[in-house]
PDB file of C-alpha atoms and ligand atoms in Angstrom:
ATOM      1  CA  UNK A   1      -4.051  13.821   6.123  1.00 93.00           C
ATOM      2  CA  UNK A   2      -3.608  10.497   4.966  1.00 98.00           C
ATOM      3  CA  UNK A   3      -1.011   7.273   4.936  1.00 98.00           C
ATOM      4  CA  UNK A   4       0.264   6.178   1.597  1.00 99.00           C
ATOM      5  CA  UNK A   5       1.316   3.320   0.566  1.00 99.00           C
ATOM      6  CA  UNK A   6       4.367   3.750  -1.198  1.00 99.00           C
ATOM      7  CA  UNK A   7       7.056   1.060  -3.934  1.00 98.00           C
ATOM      8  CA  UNK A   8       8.147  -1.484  -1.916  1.00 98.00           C
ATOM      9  CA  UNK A   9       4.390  -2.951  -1.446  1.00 98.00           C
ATOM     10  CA  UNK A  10       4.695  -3.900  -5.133  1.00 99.00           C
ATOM     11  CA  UNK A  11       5.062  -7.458  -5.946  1.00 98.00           C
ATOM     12  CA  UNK A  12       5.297  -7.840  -2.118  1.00 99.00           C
ATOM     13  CA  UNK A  13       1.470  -7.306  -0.733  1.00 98.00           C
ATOM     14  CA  UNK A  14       2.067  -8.984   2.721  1.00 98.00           C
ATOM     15  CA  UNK A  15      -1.964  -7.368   3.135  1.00 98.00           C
ATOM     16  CA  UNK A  16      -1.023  -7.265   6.967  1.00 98.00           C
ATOM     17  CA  UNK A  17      -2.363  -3.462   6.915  1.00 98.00           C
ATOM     18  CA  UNK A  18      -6.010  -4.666   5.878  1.00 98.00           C
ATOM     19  CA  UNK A  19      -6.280  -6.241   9.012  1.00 98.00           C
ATOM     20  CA  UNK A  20      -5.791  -3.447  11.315  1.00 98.00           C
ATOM     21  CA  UNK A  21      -7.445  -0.927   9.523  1.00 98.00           C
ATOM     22  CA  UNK A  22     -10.916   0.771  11.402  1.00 98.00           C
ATOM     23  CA  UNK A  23     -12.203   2.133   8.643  1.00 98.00           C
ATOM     24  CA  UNK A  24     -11.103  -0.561   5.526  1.00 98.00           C
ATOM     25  CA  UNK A  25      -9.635   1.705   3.009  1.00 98.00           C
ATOM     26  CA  UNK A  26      -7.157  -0.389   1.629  1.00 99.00           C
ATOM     27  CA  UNK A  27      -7.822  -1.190  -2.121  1.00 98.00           C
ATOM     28  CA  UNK A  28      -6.787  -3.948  -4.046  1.00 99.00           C
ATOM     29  CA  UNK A  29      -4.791  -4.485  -7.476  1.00 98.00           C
ATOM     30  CA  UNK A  30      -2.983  -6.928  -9.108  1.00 98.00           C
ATOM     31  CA  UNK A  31       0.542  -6.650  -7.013  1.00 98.00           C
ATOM     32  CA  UNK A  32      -0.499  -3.530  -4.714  1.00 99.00           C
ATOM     33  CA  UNK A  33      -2.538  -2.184  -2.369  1.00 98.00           C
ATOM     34  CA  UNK A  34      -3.837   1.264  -2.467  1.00 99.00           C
ATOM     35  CA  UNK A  35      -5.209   3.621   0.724  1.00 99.00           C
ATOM     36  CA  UNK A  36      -8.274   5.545  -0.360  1.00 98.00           C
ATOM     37  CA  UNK A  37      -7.340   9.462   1.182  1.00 98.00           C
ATOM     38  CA  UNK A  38     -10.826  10.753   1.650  1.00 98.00           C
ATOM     39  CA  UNK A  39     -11.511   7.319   3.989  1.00 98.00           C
ATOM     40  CA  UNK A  40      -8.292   7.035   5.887  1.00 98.00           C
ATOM     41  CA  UNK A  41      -8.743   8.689   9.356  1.00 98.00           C
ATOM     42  CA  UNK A  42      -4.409   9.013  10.353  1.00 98.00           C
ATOM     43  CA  UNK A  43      -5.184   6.850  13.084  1.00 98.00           C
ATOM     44  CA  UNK A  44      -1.167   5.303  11.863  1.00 98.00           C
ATOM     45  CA  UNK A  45      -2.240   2.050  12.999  1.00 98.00           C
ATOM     46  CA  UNK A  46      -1.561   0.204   9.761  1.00 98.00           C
ATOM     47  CA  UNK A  47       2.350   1.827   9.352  1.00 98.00           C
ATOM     48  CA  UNK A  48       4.242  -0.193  11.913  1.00 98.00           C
ATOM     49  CA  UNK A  49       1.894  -3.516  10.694  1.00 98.00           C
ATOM     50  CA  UNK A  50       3.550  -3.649   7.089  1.00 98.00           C
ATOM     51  CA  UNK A  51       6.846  -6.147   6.901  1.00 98.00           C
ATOM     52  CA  UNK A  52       7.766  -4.124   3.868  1.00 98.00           C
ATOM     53  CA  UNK A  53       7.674  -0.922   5.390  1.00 98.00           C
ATOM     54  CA  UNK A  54       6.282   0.422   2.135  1.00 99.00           C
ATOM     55  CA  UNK A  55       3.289   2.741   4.047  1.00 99.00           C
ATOM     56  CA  UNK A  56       3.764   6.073   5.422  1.00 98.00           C
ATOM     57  CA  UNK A  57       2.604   9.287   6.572  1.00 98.00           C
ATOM     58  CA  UNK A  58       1.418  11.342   3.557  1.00 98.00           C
ATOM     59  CA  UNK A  59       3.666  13.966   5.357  1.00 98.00           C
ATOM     60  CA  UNK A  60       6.512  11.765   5.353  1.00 98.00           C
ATOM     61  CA  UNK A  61       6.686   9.872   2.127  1.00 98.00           C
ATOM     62  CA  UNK A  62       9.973  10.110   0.788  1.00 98.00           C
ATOM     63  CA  UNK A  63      11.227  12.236  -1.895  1.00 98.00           C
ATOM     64  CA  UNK A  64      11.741  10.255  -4.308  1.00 98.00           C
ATOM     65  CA  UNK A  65       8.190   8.304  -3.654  1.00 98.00           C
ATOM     66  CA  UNK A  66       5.867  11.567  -4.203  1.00 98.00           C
ATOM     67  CA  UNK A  67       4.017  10.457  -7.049  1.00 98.00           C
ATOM     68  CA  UNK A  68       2.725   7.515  -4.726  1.00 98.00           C
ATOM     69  CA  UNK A  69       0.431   9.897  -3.376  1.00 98.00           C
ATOM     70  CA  UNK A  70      -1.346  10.545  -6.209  1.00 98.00           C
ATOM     71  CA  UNK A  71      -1.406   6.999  -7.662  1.00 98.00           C
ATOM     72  CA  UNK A  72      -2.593   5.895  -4.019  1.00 98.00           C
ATOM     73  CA  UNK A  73      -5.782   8.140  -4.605  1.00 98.00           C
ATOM     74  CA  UNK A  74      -6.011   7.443  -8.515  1.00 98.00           C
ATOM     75  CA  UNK A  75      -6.293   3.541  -7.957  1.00 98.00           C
ATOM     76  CA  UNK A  76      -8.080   3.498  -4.493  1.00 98.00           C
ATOM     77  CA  UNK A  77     -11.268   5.032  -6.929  1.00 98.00           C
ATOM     78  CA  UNK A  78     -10.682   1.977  -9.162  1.00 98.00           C
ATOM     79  CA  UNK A  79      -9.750  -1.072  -7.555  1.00 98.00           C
ATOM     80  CA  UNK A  80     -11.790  -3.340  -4.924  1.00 98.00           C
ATOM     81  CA  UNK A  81     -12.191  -3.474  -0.965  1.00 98.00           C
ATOM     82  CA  UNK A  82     -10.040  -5.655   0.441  1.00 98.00           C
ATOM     83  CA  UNK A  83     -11.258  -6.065   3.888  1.00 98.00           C
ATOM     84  CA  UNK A  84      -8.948  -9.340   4.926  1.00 98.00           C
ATOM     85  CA  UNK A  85      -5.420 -10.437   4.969  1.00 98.00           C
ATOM     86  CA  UNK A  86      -4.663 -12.639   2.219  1.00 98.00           C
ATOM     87  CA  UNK A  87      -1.328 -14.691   1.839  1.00 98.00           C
ATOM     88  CA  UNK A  88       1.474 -12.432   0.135  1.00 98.00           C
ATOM     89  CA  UNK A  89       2.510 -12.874  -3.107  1.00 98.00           C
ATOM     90  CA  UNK A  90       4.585 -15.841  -3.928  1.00 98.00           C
ATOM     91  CA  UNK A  91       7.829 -13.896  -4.739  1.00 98.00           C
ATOM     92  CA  UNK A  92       7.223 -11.732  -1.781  1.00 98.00           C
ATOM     93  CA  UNK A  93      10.765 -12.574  -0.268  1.00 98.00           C
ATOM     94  CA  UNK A  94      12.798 -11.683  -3.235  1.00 98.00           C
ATOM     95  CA  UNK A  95      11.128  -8.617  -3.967  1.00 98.00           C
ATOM     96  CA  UNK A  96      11.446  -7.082  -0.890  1.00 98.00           C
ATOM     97  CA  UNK A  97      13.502  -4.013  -0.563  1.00 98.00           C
ATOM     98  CA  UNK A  98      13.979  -4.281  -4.588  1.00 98.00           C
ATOM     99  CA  UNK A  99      14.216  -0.246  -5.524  1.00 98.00           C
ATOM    100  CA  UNK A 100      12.137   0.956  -8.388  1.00 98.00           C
ATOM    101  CA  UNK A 101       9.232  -1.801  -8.312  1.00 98.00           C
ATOM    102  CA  UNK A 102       6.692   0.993  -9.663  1.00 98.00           C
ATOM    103  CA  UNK A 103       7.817   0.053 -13.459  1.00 98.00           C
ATOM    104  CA  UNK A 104       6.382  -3.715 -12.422  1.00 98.00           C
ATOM    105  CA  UNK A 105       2.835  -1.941 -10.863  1.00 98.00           C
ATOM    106  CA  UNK A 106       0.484  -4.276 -12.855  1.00 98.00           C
ATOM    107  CA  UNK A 107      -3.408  -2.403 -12.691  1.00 96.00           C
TER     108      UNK A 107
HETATM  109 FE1  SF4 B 201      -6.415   2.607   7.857  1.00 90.67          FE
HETATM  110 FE2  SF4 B 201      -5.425   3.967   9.927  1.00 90.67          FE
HETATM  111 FE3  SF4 B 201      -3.792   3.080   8.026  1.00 90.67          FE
HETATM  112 FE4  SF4 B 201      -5.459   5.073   7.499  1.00 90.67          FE
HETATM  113  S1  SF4 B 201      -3.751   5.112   8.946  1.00 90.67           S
HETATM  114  S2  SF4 B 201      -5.062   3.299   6.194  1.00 90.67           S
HETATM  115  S3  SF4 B 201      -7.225   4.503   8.745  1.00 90.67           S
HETATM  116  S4  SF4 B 201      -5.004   1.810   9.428  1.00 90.67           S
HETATM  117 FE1  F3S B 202       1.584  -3.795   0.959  1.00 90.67          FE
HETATM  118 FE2  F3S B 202       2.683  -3.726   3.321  1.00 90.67          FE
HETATM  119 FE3  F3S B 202       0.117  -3.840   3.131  1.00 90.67          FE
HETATM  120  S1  F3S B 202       3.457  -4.842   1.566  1.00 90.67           S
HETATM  121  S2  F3S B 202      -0.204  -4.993   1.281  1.00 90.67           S
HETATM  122  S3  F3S B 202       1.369  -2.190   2.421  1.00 90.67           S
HETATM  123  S4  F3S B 202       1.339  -4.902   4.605  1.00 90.67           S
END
């Protein structure tokens, strides 16, 4: 099992999951952050930490956000470590809760 994280990271990347993480899986792109499944050890720590509420169980991603769970362990392969929080990205605000972000996902 793993958490995914899931649309509403996009353009958003608040990075407050990084910081919690034991084992550092998060990943880094452009406008997105990516959970490596093979690292990630469920511990749910990093879930409740996100302001965009964009990570979730790999059990419990929503319907229409399946294909996050593949992308999540396509770019995790490709993009760096990020081990530390960063500040979000400057249109964080007003991209929050926008539906449909993946068409924006810059790699
Ligand atoms: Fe890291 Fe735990 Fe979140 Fe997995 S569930 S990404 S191990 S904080
Ligand atoms: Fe993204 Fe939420 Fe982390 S917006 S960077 S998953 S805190």
């Amino acid at each position: 099992m793993t958490f995914v994280v899931t649309d509403n990271c996009i353009k958003c990347k608040y990075t407050d999951c990084v910081e919690v993480c034991p084992v550092d899986c998060f990943y880094e792109g452009p406008n997105f952050l990516a959970i490596h499944p093979d690292e990630c050890i469920d511990c749910a720590l990093c879930e409740p930490e996100c302001p965009a509420q964009a990570i979730f169980s790999e059990d419990e991603v929503p319907e229409d956000m399946q294909e996050f769970i593949a992308l999540n362990a396509e770019l995790a392969e490709i993009w760096p470590n990020i081990t530390e929080r960063k500040p979000p990205l400057p249109d964080a605000e007003e991209n929050d809760g926008v539906k449909g972000k993946i068409k924006d996902l810059e790699r």
